[in-house]
GROMACS .gro file of C-alpha atoms in nm:
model
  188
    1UNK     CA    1   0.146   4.387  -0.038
    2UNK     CA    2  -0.258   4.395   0.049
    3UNK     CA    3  -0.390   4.148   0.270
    4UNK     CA    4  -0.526   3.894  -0.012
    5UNK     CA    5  -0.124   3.884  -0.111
    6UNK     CA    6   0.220   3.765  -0.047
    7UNK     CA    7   0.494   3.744  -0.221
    8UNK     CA    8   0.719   3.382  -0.244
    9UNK     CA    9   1.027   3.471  -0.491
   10UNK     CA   10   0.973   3.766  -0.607
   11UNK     CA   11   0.643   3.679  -0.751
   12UNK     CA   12   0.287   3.795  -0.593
   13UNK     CA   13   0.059   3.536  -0.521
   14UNK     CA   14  -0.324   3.625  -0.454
   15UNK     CA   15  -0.534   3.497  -0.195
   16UNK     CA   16  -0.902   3.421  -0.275
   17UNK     CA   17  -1.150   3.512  -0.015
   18UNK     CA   18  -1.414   3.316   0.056
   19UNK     CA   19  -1.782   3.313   0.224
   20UNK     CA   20  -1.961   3.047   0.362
   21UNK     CA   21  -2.305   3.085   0.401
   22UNK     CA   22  -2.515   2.718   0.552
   23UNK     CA   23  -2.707   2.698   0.867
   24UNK     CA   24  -2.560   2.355   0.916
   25UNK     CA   25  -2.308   2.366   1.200
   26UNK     CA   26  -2.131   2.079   1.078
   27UNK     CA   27  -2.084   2.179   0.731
   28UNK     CA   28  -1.958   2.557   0.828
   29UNK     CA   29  -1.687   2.374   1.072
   30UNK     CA   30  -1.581   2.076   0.781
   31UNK     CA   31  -1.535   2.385   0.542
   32UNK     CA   32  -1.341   2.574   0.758
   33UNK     CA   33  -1.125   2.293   0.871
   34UNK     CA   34  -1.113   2.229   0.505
   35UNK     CA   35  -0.925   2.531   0.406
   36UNK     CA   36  -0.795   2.613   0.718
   37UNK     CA   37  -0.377   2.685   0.668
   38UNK     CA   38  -0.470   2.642   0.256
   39UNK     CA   39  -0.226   2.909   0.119
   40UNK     CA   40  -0.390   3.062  -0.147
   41UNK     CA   41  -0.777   3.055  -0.036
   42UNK     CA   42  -0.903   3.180   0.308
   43UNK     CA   43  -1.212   3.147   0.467
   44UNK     CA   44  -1.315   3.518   0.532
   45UNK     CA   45  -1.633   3.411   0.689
   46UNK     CA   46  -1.889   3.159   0.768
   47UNK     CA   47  -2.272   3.303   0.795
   48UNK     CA   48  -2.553   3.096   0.906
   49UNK     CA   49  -2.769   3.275   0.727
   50UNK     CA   50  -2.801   3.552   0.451
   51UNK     CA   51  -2.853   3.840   0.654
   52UNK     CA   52  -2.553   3.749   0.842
   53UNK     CA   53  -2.304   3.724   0.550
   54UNK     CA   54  -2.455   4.065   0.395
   55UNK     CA   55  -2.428   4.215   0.791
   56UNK     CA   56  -2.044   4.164   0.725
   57UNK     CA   57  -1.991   4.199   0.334
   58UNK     CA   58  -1.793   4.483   0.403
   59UNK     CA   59  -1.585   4.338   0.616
   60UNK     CA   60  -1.557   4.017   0.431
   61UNK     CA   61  -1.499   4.127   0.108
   62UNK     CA   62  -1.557   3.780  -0.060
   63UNK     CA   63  -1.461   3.731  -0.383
   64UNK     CA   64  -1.660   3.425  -0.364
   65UNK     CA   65  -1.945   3.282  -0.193
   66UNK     CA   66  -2.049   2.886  -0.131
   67UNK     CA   67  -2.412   2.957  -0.099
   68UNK     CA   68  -2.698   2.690   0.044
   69UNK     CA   69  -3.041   2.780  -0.157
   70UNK     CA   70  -3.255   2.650   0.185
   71UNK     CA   71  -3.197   2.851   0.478
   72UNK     CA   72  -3.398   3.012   0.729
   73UNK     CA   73  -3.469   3.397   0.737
   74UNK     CA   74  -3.317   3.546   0.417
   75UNK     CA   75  -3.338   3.196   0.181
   76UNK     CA   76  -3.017   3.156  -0.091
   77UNK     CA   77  -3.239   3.273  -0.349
   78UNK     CA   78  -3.280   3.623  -0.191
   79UNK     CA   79  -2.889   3.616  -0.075
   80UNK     CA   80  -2.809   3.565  -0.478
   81UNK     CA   81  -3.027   3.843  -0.596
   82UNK     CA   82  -2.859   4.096  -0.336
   83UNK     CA   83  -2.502   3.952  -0.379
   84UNK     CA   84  -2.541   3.999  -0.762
   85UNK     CA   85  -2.729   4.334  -0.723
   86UNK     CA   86  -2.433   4.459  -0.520
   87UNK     CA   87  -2.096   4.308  -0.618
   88UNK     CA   88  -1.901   4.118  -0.845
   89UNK     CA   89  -1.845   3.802  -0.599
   90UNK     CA   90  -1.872   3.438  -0.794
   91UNK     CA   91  -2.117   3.222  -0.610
   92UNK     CA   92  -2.150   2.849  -0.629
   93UNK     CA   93  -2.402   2.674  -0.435
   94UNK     CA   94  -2.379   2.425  -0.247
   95UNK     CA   95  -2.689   2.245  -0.103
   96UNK     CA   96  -2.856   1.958  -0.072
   97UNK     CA   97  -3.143   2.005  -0.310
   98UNK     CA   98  -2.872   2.054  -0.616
   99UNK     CA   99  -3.011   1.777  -0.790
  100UNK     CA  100  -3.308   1.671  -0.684
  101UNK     CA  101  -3.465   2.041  -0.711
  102UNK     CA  102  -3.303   2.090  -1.019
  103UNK     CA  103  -3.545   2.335  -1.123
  104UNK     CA  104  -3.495   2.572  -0.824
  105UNK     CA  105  -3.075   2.503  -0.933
  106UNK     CA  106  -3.103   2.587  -1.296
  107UNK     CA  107  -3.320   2.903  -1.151
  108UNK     CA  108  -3.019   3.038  -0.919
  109UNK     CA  109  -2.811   2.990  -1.219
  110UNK     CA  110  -3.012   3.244  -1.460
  111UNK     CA  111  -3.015   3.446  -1.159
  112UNK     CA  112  -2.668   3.485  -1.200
  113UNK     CA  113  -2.467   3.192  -0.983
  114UNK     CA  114  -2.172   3.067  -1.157
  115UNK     CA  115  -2.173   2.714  -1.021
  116UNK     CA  116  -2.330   2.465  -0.789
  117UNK     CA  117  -2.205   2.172  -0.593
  118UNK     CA  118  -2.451   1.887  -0.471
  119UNK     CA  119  -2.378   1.824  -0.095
  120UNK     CA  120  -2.534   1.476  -0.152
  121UNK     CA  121  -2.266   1.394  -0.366
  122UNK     CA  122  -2.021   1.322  -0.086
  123UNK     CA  123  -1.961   1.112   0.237
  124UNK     CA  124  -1.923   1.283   0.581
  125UNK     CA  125  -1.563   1.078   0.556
  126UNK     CA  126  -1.455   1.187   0.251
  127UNK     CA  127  -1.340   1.534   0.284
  128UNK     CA  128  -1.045   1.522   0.077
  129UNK     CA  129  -1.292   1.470  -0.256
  130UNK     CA  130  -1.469   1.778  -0.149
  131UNK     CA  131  -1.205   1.973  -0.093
  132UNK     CA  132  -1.042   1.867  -0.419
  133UNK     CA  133  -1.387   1.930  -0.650
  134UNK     CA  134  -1.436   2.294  -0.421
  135UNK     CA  135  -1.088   2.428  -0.483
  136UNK     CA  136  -1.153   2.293  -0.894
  137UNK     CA  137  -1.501   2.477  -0.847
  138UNK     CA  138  -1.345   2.792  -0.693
  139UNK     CA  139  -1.039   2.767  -0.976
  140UNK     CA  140  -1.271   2.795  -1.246
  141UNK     CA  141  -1.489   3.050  -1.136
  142UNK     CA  142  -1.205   3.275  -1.046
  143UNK     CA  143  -0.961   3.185  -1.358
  144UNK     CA  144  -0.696   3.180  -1.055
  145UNK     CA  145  -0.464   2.919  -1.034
  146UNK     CA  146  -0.472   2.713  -0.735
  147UNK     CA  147  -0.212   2.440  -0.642
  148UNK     CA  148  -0.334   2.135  -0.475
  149UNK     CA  149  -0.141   2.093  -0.109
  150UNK     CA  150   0.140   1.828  -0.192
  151UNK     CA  151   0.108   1.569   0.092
  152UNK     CA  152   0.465   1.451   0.147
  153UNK     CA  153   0.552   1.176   0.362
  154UNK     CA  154   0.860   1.187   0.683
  155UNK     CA  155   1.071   0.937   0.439
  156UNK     CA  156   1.033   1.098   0.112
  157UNK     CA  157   1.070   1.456   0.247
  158UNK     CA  158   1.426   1.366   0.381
  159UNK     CA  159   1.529   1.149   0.046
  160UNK     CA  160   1.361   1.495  -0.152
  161UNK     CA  161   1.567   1.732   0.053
  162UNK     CA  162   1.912   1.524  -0.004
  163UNK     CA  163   1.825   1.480  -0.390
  164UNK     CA  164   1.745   1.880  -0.391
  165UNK     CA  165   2.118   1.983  -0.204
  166UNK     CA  166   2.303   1.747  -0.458
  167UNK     CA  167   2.411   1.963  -0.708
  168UNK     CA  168   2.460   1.758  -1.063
  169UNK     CA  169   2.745   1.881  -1.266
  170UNK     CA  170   2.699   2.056  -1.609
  171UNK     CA  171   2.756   1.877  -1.918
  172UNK     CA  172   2.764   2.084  -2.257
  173UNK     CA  173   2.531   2.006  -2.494
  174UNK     CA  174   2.715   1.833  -2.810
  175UNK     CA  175   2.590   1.624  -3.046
  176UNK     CA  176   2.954   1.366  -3.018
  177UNK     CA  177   2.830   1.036  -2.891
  178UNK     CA  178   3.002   0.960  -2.559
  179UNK     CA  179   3.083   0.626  -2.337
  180UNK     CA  180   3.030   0.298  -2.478
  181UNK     CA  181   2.875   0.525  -2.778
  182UNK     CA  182   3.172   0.659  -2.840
  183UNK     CA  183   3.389   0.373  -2.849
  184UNK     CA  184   3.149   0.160  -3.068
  185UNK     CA  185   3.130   0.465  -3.287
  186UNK     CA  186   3.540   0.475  -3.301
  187UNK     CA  187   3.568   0.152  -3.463
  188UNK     CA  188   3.309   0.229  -3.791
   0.00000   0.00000   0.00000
C-alpha cells in the first residue's frame, strides 16, 4: 500500500493530496488546521507563493492545488499555466477577487482551472462551512468520494456502542401474519 493509501476492511481507500498555495499566513494555517487528522485528504504542502509550490512539486505530488490568483513573485495566473503545462493536478482557486474580478476568474478557468472558491464568501468564524464547500469542491474535481467527519457526542457514542454489541436475533422472512396479526387473522 503507497503512501496516498490504506486499507480499512479489506478495501483500499485513497488519500488525496493537496497544495496550498496563498501568501496569507492566516489562511495557509486555517487550511491546514482544516484538514489536519482528515482521513482521506492531506495537506502535502502549503506555498506562499508559486515558485515555492513548483520548488517542491516533486516532492508534493499534488493531485490538487487551492490556488490564490494575487500573489507576489510568480502571480496564480503564471502558477496555472505551469501547473497545467506540466501535470494533471485539478486546481481550484481560491481568492479574494473570485467575484468581484470575475473577468480575471472566468480567464483562469479557460486557462484550464477546474473550480474556484470566493474567500469573501465566508467568516473568519465559520470554518466548518469552508471546510464543508472545500472537501464538496475537492470531491467533484477528483470524482473521489469523500466522507464528511461524523461529529459524535460522549453520550451518544456510549448509547451507539451498546446498540452496536446487541446482537438482534434472526427472524425468517414469511409472509404468515404474526402477534396480535395473527390472532385477529385466526378468527376470519
Amino acid at each position: 500500500v503507497s503512501n496516498r493509501a490504506w486499507r480499512i476492511g479489506g478495501l483500499r481507500v485513497i488519500k488525496i493530496r493537496l497544495a496550498l498555495v496563498d501568501d496569507s499566513i492566516f489562511v495557509r494555517k486555517s487550511i491546514t488546521r482544516l484538514f489536519t487528522g482528515h482521513d482521506q485528504i492531506e495537506l502535502v504542502g502549503a506555498a506562499t507563493c508559486g515558485e515555492e509550490l513548483l520548488a517542491n512539486w516533486s516532492l508534493w505530488n499534488p493531485e490538487v492545488v487551492l490556488l490564490d490568483l494575487f500573489m507576489p513573485g510568480m502571480g496564480g495566473m503564471q502558477t496555472l499555466d505551469r501547473i497545467v503545462a506540466m501535470s494533471t493536478a485539478r486546481v481550484i482557486l481560491f481568492s479574494t477577487h473570485s467575484s468581484k474580478d470575475a473577468a480575471i476568474t472566468l480567464e483562469a478557468l479557460e486557462r484550464g482551472a477546474a473550480d474556484y472558491i470566493d474567500k469573501q464568501q465566508f467568516s473568519v468564524a465559520d470554518f466548518e462551512r469552508l471546510r464543508s464547500v472545500l472537501i464538496e469542491k475537492i470531491r467533484a474535481v477528483t470524482g473521489h468520494k469523500i466522507d464528511y467527519p461524523k461529529v459524535v457526542f460522549p453520550r451518544r457514542r456510549r448509547a451507539a456502542a451498546a446498540t452496536e454489541t446487541k446482537e438482534l436475533p434472526e427472524r425468517e422472512a414469511t409472509l404468515e401474519p404474526r402477534g396480535r396479526v395473527a390472532e385477529a387473522a385466526a378468527g376470519c
